[in-house]
Amino acid sequence: MRTRWPSVLTFAAVLLFGAGYAERIHAAILPDSPSFAGGALLFSADPEAEPLPAPLQSTEAAIRVTGMLARVRVVQQFRNPASAWVEGRYIFPLPDTAAVDRMRLRVGDRLIEGQVRERREAQRVYAAAAASGRHAALVEQERPNMFTTSVANIPPGGTVTVELEYQQAVSYSDGRFSLRFPMVVGPRYIPGQPIVPDGDGASLATTVVADAGRISPPVRHPADGPVNPVRLSVELEPGFPLARVESPYHAVAVGQQDELRYRIGLAEGPVPADRDFVLQWRPLPGAEPRTALFSEPDTAGAGGYGLVQILPPFGDDSPAPPPREMVLVIDVSGSMHGESIAQARAALSLALERLRPGDRFNIIRFNHSAQALFPASRPADERSLSLARRLVAGLEAEGGTEMLAALRLALDQPQNPELLRQVVFITDGAVGDEDRLFDFIRRHAGASRLFTVGIGSAPNSHFMRKAAGFGRGTFTHIGRPGEVSERMGELLRKLESPQLTHLELTTRDGAAPVRVLPERIPDLYRGEPLLLALHWTGAAPVIEVRGRLAGRPWSQTLALGQARAGAGIGVLWARRRIEALMDAHRASRDGTVRDELRRAVVEVALAHHLASPFTSLVAVDVTPVRPGAESLQRRTVATNLPHGWDYDHVFGLPQTATPGPLLRWLGLALVLGTLLGWRLLPGRVRT
């Protein structure tokens, strides 16, 4: 038998290297590091080099809402406090449905317009500009709700500004419109075994998350104070009179310009980027829109784009749904420590109270492993509920976020066809392996409906919305303890109400077919609107949307020719088209098909000037500014820890994928064991 000692030694060396890398990154963010000065984050990719301050960054957002559309301008300012030329890198969040279509680089009085290019080409253009000493900026999509801005050749003491613009549709649910502006990327749990480093993030790439290094910015310890101040303003023209405008997580000043226009700003000036900004507005009673219809001509052809929102008339006389099996899944990982686990316990308690005679239920809790309260769902009788309440009262948050184990336990179960199976998944979604989880949900959901409940100040809304979509459920966000009762009440009423099902869209009078997104129209729950993006050729058609509500036929007819004119509708349609293509790309195992889908994404993104997984925005100045003798140092901007998170519970062992001390000791043990085994090999010549 061939001896594999070199392989063992190599594996041990990888462990030791991984441990050293993890410790280096964490050493760079330790608050009591003697290298810290003035509260700045010091970061160095070279352990032999003297750490230098990362570029300081601030953000300003200007949001304009017209009807159900929002146009947002985000200005990121980078200032280099170091004495060397610096390339700054900043990982930041945007809404997961944002269509990013414009980027400009501002240096002094010069403004350089960014262009969309295929991602690898954009990276090549940016790298060449950086190497030649020119100002350049590159904006890349890491996830639908996570982007990276890279800025090359910021001079010592200099300032460079990057301006982004995006379009999105506002949300409507339970009589309330809302707009979310995320401000911070929370640390993600990275499953898998560490492999070679990729990027300069705080996590190593792993066998499961190959781009972990790109999505894991260094996180500043709260004891050092917040960074990245954010200024924000909103111009709101909803198109109808309002009963209320409010921001649940930030103090705002609301000024009414006239009956239909409002101006909103932060009441106390700039705020730290440590939680999502959410603005909500409710129409006056009687002014609630049942239907909203916007259109825009297709300038590339004879046709148009449309955006349709319909609120079906769910009545109170609908029959009660059949008995159900409710599976409550709760995340008790370290990132849920503090306010989040308190909110989650309250949410679980409310769900238990709403169970009815005839229902069955179970509870699954997970961190680095998953356990169910009962081997199989039990009737919602007093004995079972008493055990469940005792479990909920004792829940504490600690450890990693092995979400796949919990999903397997929740979805891979025998299903009783006489019961409506509903899985309520309560988590902050702080994971980096979203695609793997989406694939599992898509293949294993079966007849189950998956409802995600996002907990905390900065949940991963991309995971929450898509997981619920693949599971044919809905996404609910609870941002603070005071919202638990209202939000969970709304969700539980949805679960107890009949759905609008079998939805389809047709055209009338022989009109050309309309391409509708989403292609498969989902079931609707009480209080949820139907939101469709459309593209047609020729004259604007009359469309009919049909379905079954509580077992009875339901339909609505709309004339797209009578739609209100809107701007950016085509961009929103393209953004949805890319999302549909990416869903197919994720699901396919055929390399040829995946290549074709990739080309289709690039074609749509280039035609509509959009950032996507395969296209990026790049802007390059013409004239070199960095002297040839000066080198360029890359620095990554630190982010804040999301509000309400506990630093030690997030970065303590073993919840990260870079368990440095554990790897170090394991590596040393393997090296010693290998050397000992080598000495004892039969036939080895002793000297």
XYZ file of C-alpha atoms in Angstrom:
687
model
C 0.000 0.000 0.000
C 1.368 3.395 -0.980
C 2.063 5.700 1.961
C 0.390 9.148 1.716
C 2.490 11.078 4.204
C 3.139 14.014 1.841
C -0.637 14.464 1.430
C -1.163 14.404 5.173
C 1.605 16.920 5.684
C 0.100 19.144 3.002
C -3.325 18.976 4.655
C -1.788 19.844 8.012
C 0.015 22.785 6.446
C -3.265 24.032 4.947
C -4.857 23.897 8.395
C -1.988 25.815 9.914
C -2.087 28.351 7.077
C -5.844 28.737 7.454
C -5.447 29.277 11.170
C -2.792 31.878 10.592
C -4.907 33.664 7.996
C -7.929 33.744 10.279
C -5.870 35.053 13.167
C -4.305 37.713 10.938
C -7.681 39.019 9.860
C -9.058 39.017 13.371
C -5.921 40.666 14.701
C -6.562 43.471 12.268
C -9.951 44.189 13.811
C -9.215 43.604 17.461
C -10.117 46.741 19.410
C -7.136 46.568 21.743
C -4.569 46.274 18.981
C -1.654 48.645 19.663
C -1.728 49.587 15.962
C -5.062 51.345 16.293
C -4.983 55.115 16.203
C -7.844 57.536 16.413
C -10.429 54.785 16.050
C -9.494 53.989 12.430
C -9.488 50.407 11.200
C -6.017 49.238 10.283
C -5.728 46.575 7.662
C -2.843 44.931 5.889
C -2.812 42.055 3.420
C 0.921 41.642 4.024
C 1.781 40.381 7.525
C 5.274 41.879 7.205
C 4.005 45.349 6.284
C 3.016 48.103 8.667
C -0.818 48.282 8.833
C -2.322 51.388 7.235
C -5.722 53.011 7.748
C -8.439 51.932 5.334
C -10.193 54.671 3.312
C -12.834 56.476 5.317
C -16.259 56.375 3.754
C -19.568 58.193 4.048
C -22.856 57.720 2.213
C -25.675 60.017 1.099
C -28.950 58.652 -0.298
C -31.603 60.704 -2.106
C -34.839 58.767 -2.731
C -37.714 59.940 -4.928
C -40.971 57.952 -4.807
C -43.618 58.511 -7.472
C -46.627 56.231 -7.169
C -45.254 52.733 -6.744
C -41.814 53.489 -8.214
C -38.688 54.700 -6.447
C -35.576 56.207 -8.017
C -32.593 56.260 -5.642
C -29.247 58.074 -5.924
C -26.484 56.843 -3.607
C -23.292 58.880 -3.207
C -20.294 57.117 -1.632
C -17.358 59.301 -0.667
C -13.945 57.746 -0.068
C -11.184 59.733 1.693
C -7.673 58.385 2.013
C -6.164 59.249 5.448
C -2.907 57.412 4.676
C 0.354 58.773 3.273
C 0.387 56.188 0.469
C -1.721 55.812 -2.696
C -4.632 53.523 -1.962
C -7.158 51.335 -3.751
C -10.328 51.293 -1.622
C -12.841 48.442 -1.586
C -16.247 48.745 0.038
C -18.865 45.981 0.379
C -22.343 47.421 0.810
C -26.009 46.369 0.612
C -28.802 47.502 -1.698
C -32.426 46.311 -1.888
C -32.499 42.800 -3.353
C -34.843 43.977 -6.142
C -32.819 47.079 -7.057
C -32.061 47.573 -10.763
C -28.648 49.336 -10.725
C -28.286 51.161 -14.026
C -25.945 54.108 -13.507
C -22.552 54.842 -11.931
C -20.413 57.962 -12.099
C -16.929 58.635 -10.751
C -16.297 62.163 -9.485
C -12.724 63.391 -8.905
C -12.483 67.087 -8.151
C -14.512 68.847 -10.846
C -14.289 65.923 -13.296
C -17.218 63.534 -13.744
C -16.660 60.209 -15.544
C -19.733 58.253 -16.628
C -19.566 54.511 -15.978
C -20.332 51.930 -18.639
C -21.796 48.425 -18.300
C -19.504 45.691 -19.592
C -19.321 41.943 -19.230
C -17.893 41.368 -15.770
C -14.535 39.882 -16.751
C -14.002 42.639 -19.319
C -14.910 45.305 -16.731
C -12.425 43.777 -14.278
C -9.711 43.796 -16.944
C -10.370 47.443 -17.848
C -10.358 48.458 -14.188
C -7.166 46.531 -13.384
C -5.354 48.086 -16.354
C -6.413 51.585 -15.269
C -5.348 50.914 -11.669
C -1.943 49.651 -12.783
C -1.374 52.643 -15.069
C -2.058 55.146 -12.277
C -5.441 56.412 -13.496
C -8.513 57.063 -11.352
C -11.032 54.256 -11.856
C -14.130 52.787 -10.198
C -15.718 49.350 -10.527
C -19.138 48.292 -9.165
C -19.787 44.528 -9.041
C -22.808 42.525 -7.901
C -21.860 39.814 -5.361
C -25.445 38.917 -4.478
C -28.696 40.587 -5.619
C -28.575 42.587 -2.350
C -24.783 42.896 -1.986
C -22.401 44.942 -4.139
C -18.735 45.936 -4.103
C -17.295 49.294 -5.085
C -13.576 49.370 -5.876
C -11.849 52.732 -6.331
C -8.284 52.883 -7.658
C -5.594 55.498 -7.081
C -6.977 57.603 -4.240
C -4.100 59.998 -3.513
C -2.734 60.539 0.015
C -5.227 62.802 1.805
C -7.418 62.837 -1.312
C -11.133 62.242 -1.852
C -12.966 60.342 -4.594
C -16.736 60.069 -4.973
C -18.782 57.292 -6.609
C -22.427 57.921 -7.480
C -24.871 55.042 -8.070
C -28.482 55.098 -9.192
C -31.098 52.384 -9.121
C -34.802 51.838 -9.672
C -37.159 49.682 -7.631
C -40.864 49.158 -7.007
C -42.150 49.969 -3.528
C -43.763 47.179 -1.498
C -47.410 46.959 -0.482
C -48.857 44.576 2.090
C -51.667 44.664 4.646
C -52.705 48.194 3.681
C -49.209 49.586 4.119
C -46.691 50.789 1.483
C -43.044 50.503 2.411
C -39.566 51.222 1.138
C -36.380 49.676 2.541
C -32.876 51.145 2.252
C -30.365 48.652 3.753
C -27.213 50.170 5.224
C -25.006 47.325 6.418
C -23.965 43.834 5.329
C -24.140 41.603 8.388
C -21.403 38.983 8.874
C -22.358 35.776 7.080
C -21.916 32.224 8.286
C -19.668 30.436 5.772
C -20.081 26.634 5.765
C -17.600 24.233 4.196
C -13.889 23.510 4.516
C -11.449 26.424 4.027
C -9.473 26.419 0.789
C -7.110 28.922 -0.799
C -7.779 32.594 0.009
C -9.946 34.542 -2.408
C -10.178 38.278 -1.940
C -9.180 40.162 1.193
C -12.240 39.532 3.322
C -12.462 38.313 6.890
C -13.378 34.756 5.822
C -11.539 32.221 3.705
C -13.085 30.762 0.585
C -14.506 27.330 1.364
C -15.566 24.217 -0.488
C -19.184 25.471 -0.279
C -18.806 29.273 -0.632
C -16.073 29.929 -3.187
C -16.426 33.721 -2.962
C -16.485 33.943 0.841
C -13.531 36.303 0.794
C -15.470 38.754 -1.393
C -18.598 38.886 0.787
C -16.967 39.086 4.231
C -15.736 42.611 4.979
C -13.817 43.240 8.200
C -16.204 44.245 10.957
C -15.425 47.045 13.359
C -15.818 46.284 17.066
C -18.697 48.331 18.535
C -16.391 49.522 21.322
C -14.451 51.531 18.718
C -17.545 53.494 17.713
C -19.472 53.424 14.439
C -18.165 54.368 11.008
C -19.740 55.276 7.675
C -22.260 58.011 8.545
C -25.335 58.062 6.283
C -27.381 61.091 5.230
C -30.769 60.343 3.707
C -33.751 62.204 2.272
C -37.008 61.086 0.636
C -39.380 62.946 -1.697
C -42.696 61.104 -1.537
C -45.513 61.589 -4.078
C -47.777 58.556 -3.523
C -50.619 59.801 -5.750
C -53.243 59.711 -2.972
C -53.737 61.384 0.438
C -52.040 59.707 3.371
C -53.169 58.889 6.894
C -49.660 58.275 8.207
C -45.966 58.417 7.271
C -43.496 56.791 9.643
C -40.063 55.248 9.947
C -40.018 52.463 12.561
C -36.239 52.301 13.085
C -35.016 55.903 12.628
C -36.310 59.254 13.872
C -37.503 61.255 10.852
C -38.854 64.740 10.187
C -41.891 64.672 7.866
C -42.812 67.831 5.992
C -45.993 67.992 3.883
C -45.429 70.102 0.756
C -49.072 69.936 -0.368
C -51.952 67.422 -0.230
C -50.062 64.793 -2.202
C -46.343 65.529 -1.634
C -44.134 64.944 1.365
C -40.461 65.481 2.177
C -38.820 63.239 4.769
C -35.379 63.563 6.333
C -33.444 62.133 9.271
C -34.507 64.126 12.331
C -31.131 64.036 14.046
C -28.780 64.313 11.075
C -26.434 61.546 9.862
C -26.861 58.063 11.335
C -24.414 55.152 11.532
C -24.809 52.483 8.870
C -25.842 49.710 11.238
C -29.487 48.912 10.395
C -32.015 49.082 7.567
C -33.900 52.327 6.978
C -37.586 51.619 6.382
C -40.240 54.179 5.409
C -43.921 53.249 5.592
C -47.025 55.125 4.519
C -50.732 54.330 4.729
C -53.479 55.829 2.543
C -56.412 57.621 4.120
C -59.396 55.255 4.644
C -61.238 54.996 1.339
C -58.216 56.109 -0.696
C -56.604 52.657 -0.780
C -55.763 51.727 -4.394
C -57.188 48.406 -5.613
C -55.282 48.605 -8.893
C -52.176 50.462 -10.082
C -51.064 50.381 -13.714
C -47.943 52.023 -15.220
C -46.418 51.726 -18.697
C -43.439 52.931 -20.715
C -42.721 52.650 -24.458
C -40.095 50.132 -25.571
C -37.668 52.422 -27.394
C -35.911 49.428 -28.977
C -39.068 48.153 -30.668
C -42.758 48.807 -31.332
C -44.250 47.840 -28.011
C -44.005 48.669 -24.354
C -43.387 47.685 -20.777
C -45.957 47.617 -17.988
C -46.098 47.290 -14.224
C -49.370 46.060 -12.736
C -50.421 45.863 -9.109
C -53.782 44.334 -8.198
C -55.145 43.884 -4.676
C -57.674 41.023 -4.815
C -60.836 41.456 -2.699
C -60.329 38.913 0.070
C -63.636 38.874 1.938
C -64.368 37.951 5.556
C -66.931 35.306 4.589
C -64.400 32.876 3.180
C -64.533 29.322 4.509
C -61.953 28.287 7.074
C -58.957 26.399 5.663
C -58.506 22.695 6.441
C -56.557 21.481 9.501
C -52.840 22.058 9.139
C -49.450 20.839 10.174
C -47.320 23.790 11.284
C -43.555 23.329 11.581
C -41.852 26.197 13.418
C -38.128 26.471 12.664
C -36.040 28.788 14.841
C -32.464 29.992 14.284
C -30.526 29.998 17.590
C -27.085 30.776 16.126
C -24.736 33.378 17.612
C -25.892 36.179 15.282
C -29.375 35.880 16.850
C -28.059 36.681 20.344
C -29.606 39.653 22.150
C -32.676 41.453 20.759
C -33.130 38.970 17.920
C -33.594 35.857 20.050
C -36.004 37.781 22.298
C -38.086 38.701 19.219
C -37.918 35.126 17.968
C -39.134 33.690 21.305
C -42.070 36.112 21.281
C -42.907 35.205 17.667
C -42.865 31.483 18.458
C -45.115 31.983 21.479
C -47.677 33.842 19.350
C -47.641 31.081 16.737
C -48.261 28.425 19.386
C -51.221 30.406 20.770
C -52.906 30.487 17.325
C -52.854 26.717 16.792
C -56.385 25.272 16.607
C -57.897 21.938 17.623
C -57.187 19.507 14.811
C -53.833 21.128 13.967
C -50.520 19.330 14.428
C -47.164 20.989 15.036
C -43.457 20.599 15.747
C -40.527 22.910 16.585
C -37.042 22.664 15.070
C -34.168 24.702 16.479
C -30.788 24.983 14.805
C -27.324 26.490 15.087
C -24.324 24.276 14.175
C -26.760 21.328 14.363
C -30.539 20.905 14.161
C -32.906 19.204 16.602
C -36.679 18.679 16.549
C -38.797 18.873 19.689
C -40.760 15.754 18.665
C -39.714 12.892 16.347
C -42.818 13.718 14.266
C -45.526 16.392 14.441
C -47.946 16.028 17.343
C -51.535 17.192 17.899
C -51.806 20.723 19.310
C -53.110 19.487 22.681
C -52.254 20.973 26.051
C -49.554 18.438 26.905
C -47.624 19.008 23.668
C -48.092 22.778 23.843
C -46.805 22.827 27.425
C -43.603 21.072 26.333
C -43.256 23.519 23.436
C -43.684 26.594 25.663
C -41.025 25.273 28.025
C -38.626 24.798 25.094
C -39.296 28.286 23.723
C -38.747 29.955 27.112
C -35.303 28.355 27.380
C -33.998 29.158 23.892
C -30.581 30.841 23.829
C -28.483 31.865 20.820
C -25.020 30.403 20.351
C -22.957 28.701 17.637
C -23.019 28.505 13.845
C -25.805 28.621 11.255
C -26.049 25.209 9.557
C -29.334 26.077 7.883
C -29.332 23.139 5.476
C -29.683 20.646 8.345
C -32.748 22.499 9.607
C -34.339 22.677 6.152
C -33.742 18.955 5.670
C -35.409 18.211 8.997
C -38.372 20.479 8.144
C -38.985 19.526 4.506
C -37.827 15.898 4.196
C -40.742 14.519 6.191
C -43.741 12.348 5.195
C -46.621 14.668 4.326
C -50.266 13.997 5.217
C -52.394 15.040 2.192
C -55.315 15.880 4.500
C -53.283 18.549 6.302
C -52.165 21.939 4.967
C -48.423 21.876 5.702
C -46.942 25.268 6.641
C -43.287 25.790 7.608
C -42.528 29.064 9.436
C -38.772 29.744 9.281
C -37.559 32.376 11.790
C -33.986 33.613 11.190
C -31.797 36.593 10.312
C -30.629 34.757 7.188
C -26.955 35.551 7.882
C -25.533 32.873 5.573
C -23.268 32.914 2.527
C -24.466 29.706 0.836
C -27.819 31.024 -0.405
C -27.720 29.210 -3.760
C -27.215 25.804 -2.110
C -30.185 26.455 0.191
C -32.415 27.680 -2.664
C -31.625 24.539 -4.624
C -32.599 22.341 -1.672
C -35.880 24.213 -1.082
C -36.791 24.047 -4.776
C -36.252 20.271 -4.888
C -37.694 19.315 -1.485
C -40.551 21.721 -0.649
C -43.164 19.407 -2.154
C -46.621 20.386 -0.883
C -45.160 22.403 2.006
C -45.481 26.193 2.062
C -42.430 28.041 3.409
C -42.952 31.370 5.213
C -39.765 33.217 6.193
C -39.703 35.606 9.139
C -36.676 37.904 9.065
C -35.533 38.916 12.527
C -33.332 41.849 13.518
C -32.027 45.168 12.262
C -30.411 43.981 9.013
C -31.750 40.605 7.817
C -30.549 39.049 4.553
C -33.636 40.047 2.556
C -32.352 38.285 -0.593
C -32.404 34.937 1.187
C -35.735 35.665 2.897
C -37.610 36.693 -0.252
C -36.229 34.007 -2.568
C -36.563 31.172 -0.030
C -40.203 32.138 0.516
C -40.697 32.365 -3.253
C -39.317 28.862 -3.896
C -41.464 27.612 -0.998
C -44.608 29.415 -2.323
C -44.965 31.424 0.874
C -44.312 35.005 1.980
C -41.578 37.017 3.721
C -42.272 38.942 6.940
C -39.782 41.258 8.649
C -39.694 41.972 12.387
C -37.142 44.695 13.087
C -37.708 45.327 16.789
C -39.442 43.677 19.768
C -42.409 46.082 19.615
C -43.354 44.782 16.142
C -43.645 41.095 17.029
C -47.352 41.119 17.863
C -48.424 43.157 14.801
C -46.229 41.407 12.231
C -46.791 37.870 13.486
C -50.526 38.623 13.732
C -50.536 39.639 10.059
C -48.622 36.500 9.072
C -50.827 34.168 11.109
C -53.978 35.694 9.570
C -52.492 34.913 6.155
C -51.859 31.326 7.224
C -55.448 30.984 8.459
C -57.049 32.470 5.327
C -57.712 30.831 1.968
C -55.410 31.667 -0.927
C -55.950 33.058 -4.403
C -54.665 30.210 -6.571
C -54.364 29.024 -10.201
C -53.494 32.538 -11.382
C -52.880 33.112 -15.089
C -52.775 36.068 -17.486
C -54.247 36.118 -21.012
C -54.739 38.783 -23.674
C -58.054 39.650 -25.350
C -59.164 40.309 -28.915
C -56.331 38.384 -30.572
C -53.606 40.639 -29.244
C -50.008 39.418 -29.360
C -48.895 37.421 -26.315
C -47.537 39.371 -23.368
C -44.362 38.236 -21.641
C -45.173 38.357 -17.926
C -42.798 38.163 -14.983
C -42.791 36.217 -12.798
C -43.421 33.518 -15.415
C -45.161 31.339 -12.852
C -47.598 33.596 -11.003
C -47.495 32.646 -7.294
C -50.468 32.009 -5.037
C -51.592 35.079 -3.095
C -52.381 35.409 0.605
C -54.683 37.873 2.371
C -53.315 41.407 2.244
C -50.734 40.613 -0.449
C -51.007 42.322 -3.860
C -50.403 40.736 -7.233
C -47.403 42.518 -8.802
C -46.559 41.752 -12.435
C -44.000 43.156 -14.898
C -45.058 42.956 -18.559
C -43.516 43.357 -22.013
C -45.491 43.372 -25.253
C -45.019 44.120 -28.937
C -47.428 46.107 -31.089
C -50.378 48.020 -29.624
C -50.987 47.955 -25.891
C -53.318 44.985 -25.287
C -56.225 44.358 -22.940
C -55.253 41.673 -20.417
C -57.285 39.457 -18.115
C -55.948 37.983 -14.861
C -57.886 34.929 -13.679
C -57.681 32.649 -10.655
C -59.666 30.925 -7.910
C -60.336 32.640 -4.583
C -61.628 30.382 -1.790
C -62.668 27.872 -4.457
C -64.638 30.430 -6.507
C -63.612 31.938 -9.887
C -62.020 35.405 -9.746
C -60.877 37.641 -12.599
C -59.947 41.223 -13.436
C -59.568 42.932 -16.801
C -57.123 45.789 -17.470
C -56.476 47.912 -20.560
C -52.742 48.589 -20.767
C -53.430 51.462 -23.168
C -54.977 53.354 -20.233
C -51.956 52.917 -17.980
C -50.331 55.892 -16.295
C -47.005 56.866 -17.895
C -43.984 55.866 -15.815
C -40.208 56.028 -16.146
C -37.885 53.073 -15.603
C -40.540 50.381 -16.146
C -38.370 48.683 -18.786
C -35.441 48.573 -16.362
C -37.614 46.886 -13.719
C -38.833 44.358 -16.293
C -35.222 43.607 -17.274
C -34.235 43.191 -13.616
C -36.986 40.591 -13.193
C -35.993 38.919 -16.448
C -32.410 38.539 -15.186
C -33.711 37.085 -11.915
C -35.754 34.494 -13.826
C -32.751 33.571 -15.988
C -30.565 33.235 -12.889
C -33.131 30.934 -11.267
C -32.915 28.679 -14.343
C -29.105 28.946 -14.350
C -29.007 27.905 -10.690
C -31.304 24.926 -11.297
C -29.547 23.553 -14.390
C -26.856 20.845 -14.208
C -26.153 21.035 -17.966
C -23.037 23.065 -18.776
C -24.262 23.971 -22.268
C -27.598 25.194 -20.950
C -25.880 27.208 -18.233
C -23.637 28.870 -20.848
C -26.693 29.803 -22.916
C -28.430 31.236 -19.849
C -25.316 33.198 -18.965
C -25.233 34.734 -22.437
C -28.924 35.592 -22.136
C -28.297 37.399 -18.828
C -25.448 39.384 -20.383
C -27.606 40.287 -23.395
C -30.475 41.625 -21.252
C -28.112 43.453 -18.879
C -26.174 45.162 -21.686
C -29.385 46.140 -23.501
C -30.768 47.819 -20.354
C -27.418 49.027 -18.928
C -27.777 46.963 -15.743
C -25.359 45.496 -13.235
C -25.890 41.742 -12.848
C -23.940 38.663 -11.722
C -22.234 38.682 -15.143
C -22.017 42.411 -15.910
C -20.442 45.302 -13.994
C -20.216 49.089 -14.157
C -16.761 50.539 -14.752
C -15.554 54.144 -15.045
C -11.978 55.154 -15.966
C -10.300 58.559 -16.069
C -8.056 59.387 -18.997
C -4.950 60.888 -17.406
C -2.564 59.005 -15.083
C -2.209 60.735 -11.703
C -0.102 58.359 -9.595
C 3.670 58.817 -10.040
C 5.308 55.725 -11.460
C 7.553 55.300 -8.423
C 4.596 55.141 -6.015
C 2.960 51.783 -5.293
C -0.780 51.180 -4.831
C -2.009 49.651 -1.550
C -5.389 47.880 -1.442
C -7.543 48.539 1.639
C -11.010 47.274 2.487
C -13.405 49.590 4.276
C -14.662 48.239 7.597
C -18.375 47.866 8.260
C -20.338 48.234 11.469
C -21.838 45.315 13.317
C -25.629 45.389 12.761
C -27.528 47.036 15.599
C -28.524 44.562 18.306
C -25.877 41.952 17.393
C -23.324 40.768 19.950
C -19.754 40.852 18.625
C -18.458 38.040 20.837
C -21.381 35.755 19.987
C -20.894 36.385 16.266
C -17.099 35.972 16.087
C -16.600 33.551 18.976
C -15.793 29.947 18.143
C -17.127 27.881 16.500
C -19.670 29.828 14.516
C -17.379 31.112 11.791
C -15.805 29.120 8.996
C -12.343 30.243 10.055
C -11.875 28.579 13.445
C -8.271 29.652 13.819
C -7.265 28.113 17.167
C -9.090 24.885 16.370
C -7.354 24.602 12.995
C -4.010 25.449 14.518
C -4.181 22.722 17.148
C -5.517 20.191 14.670
C -2.775 21.057 12.213
C -0.053 20.741 14.851
C -1.468 17.387 15.955
C -1.397 16.139 12.370
C 2.189 17.310 11.840
C 3.397 15.624 15.033
C 1.431 12.482 14.263
C 2.812 12.397 10.733
C 6.421 12.766 11.863
C 5.965 10.102 14.533
C 4.374 7.728 12.042
C 7.119 8.348 9.547
C 9.785 7.425 12.114
C 7.979 4.185 12.876
C 7.588 3.102 9.255
C 8.764 -0.515 8.699
C 11.967 -0.643 6.748
C 12.881 2.984 7.330
C 16.655 3.313 7.683
C 17.618 4.870 10.999
C 20.692 7.065 11.073
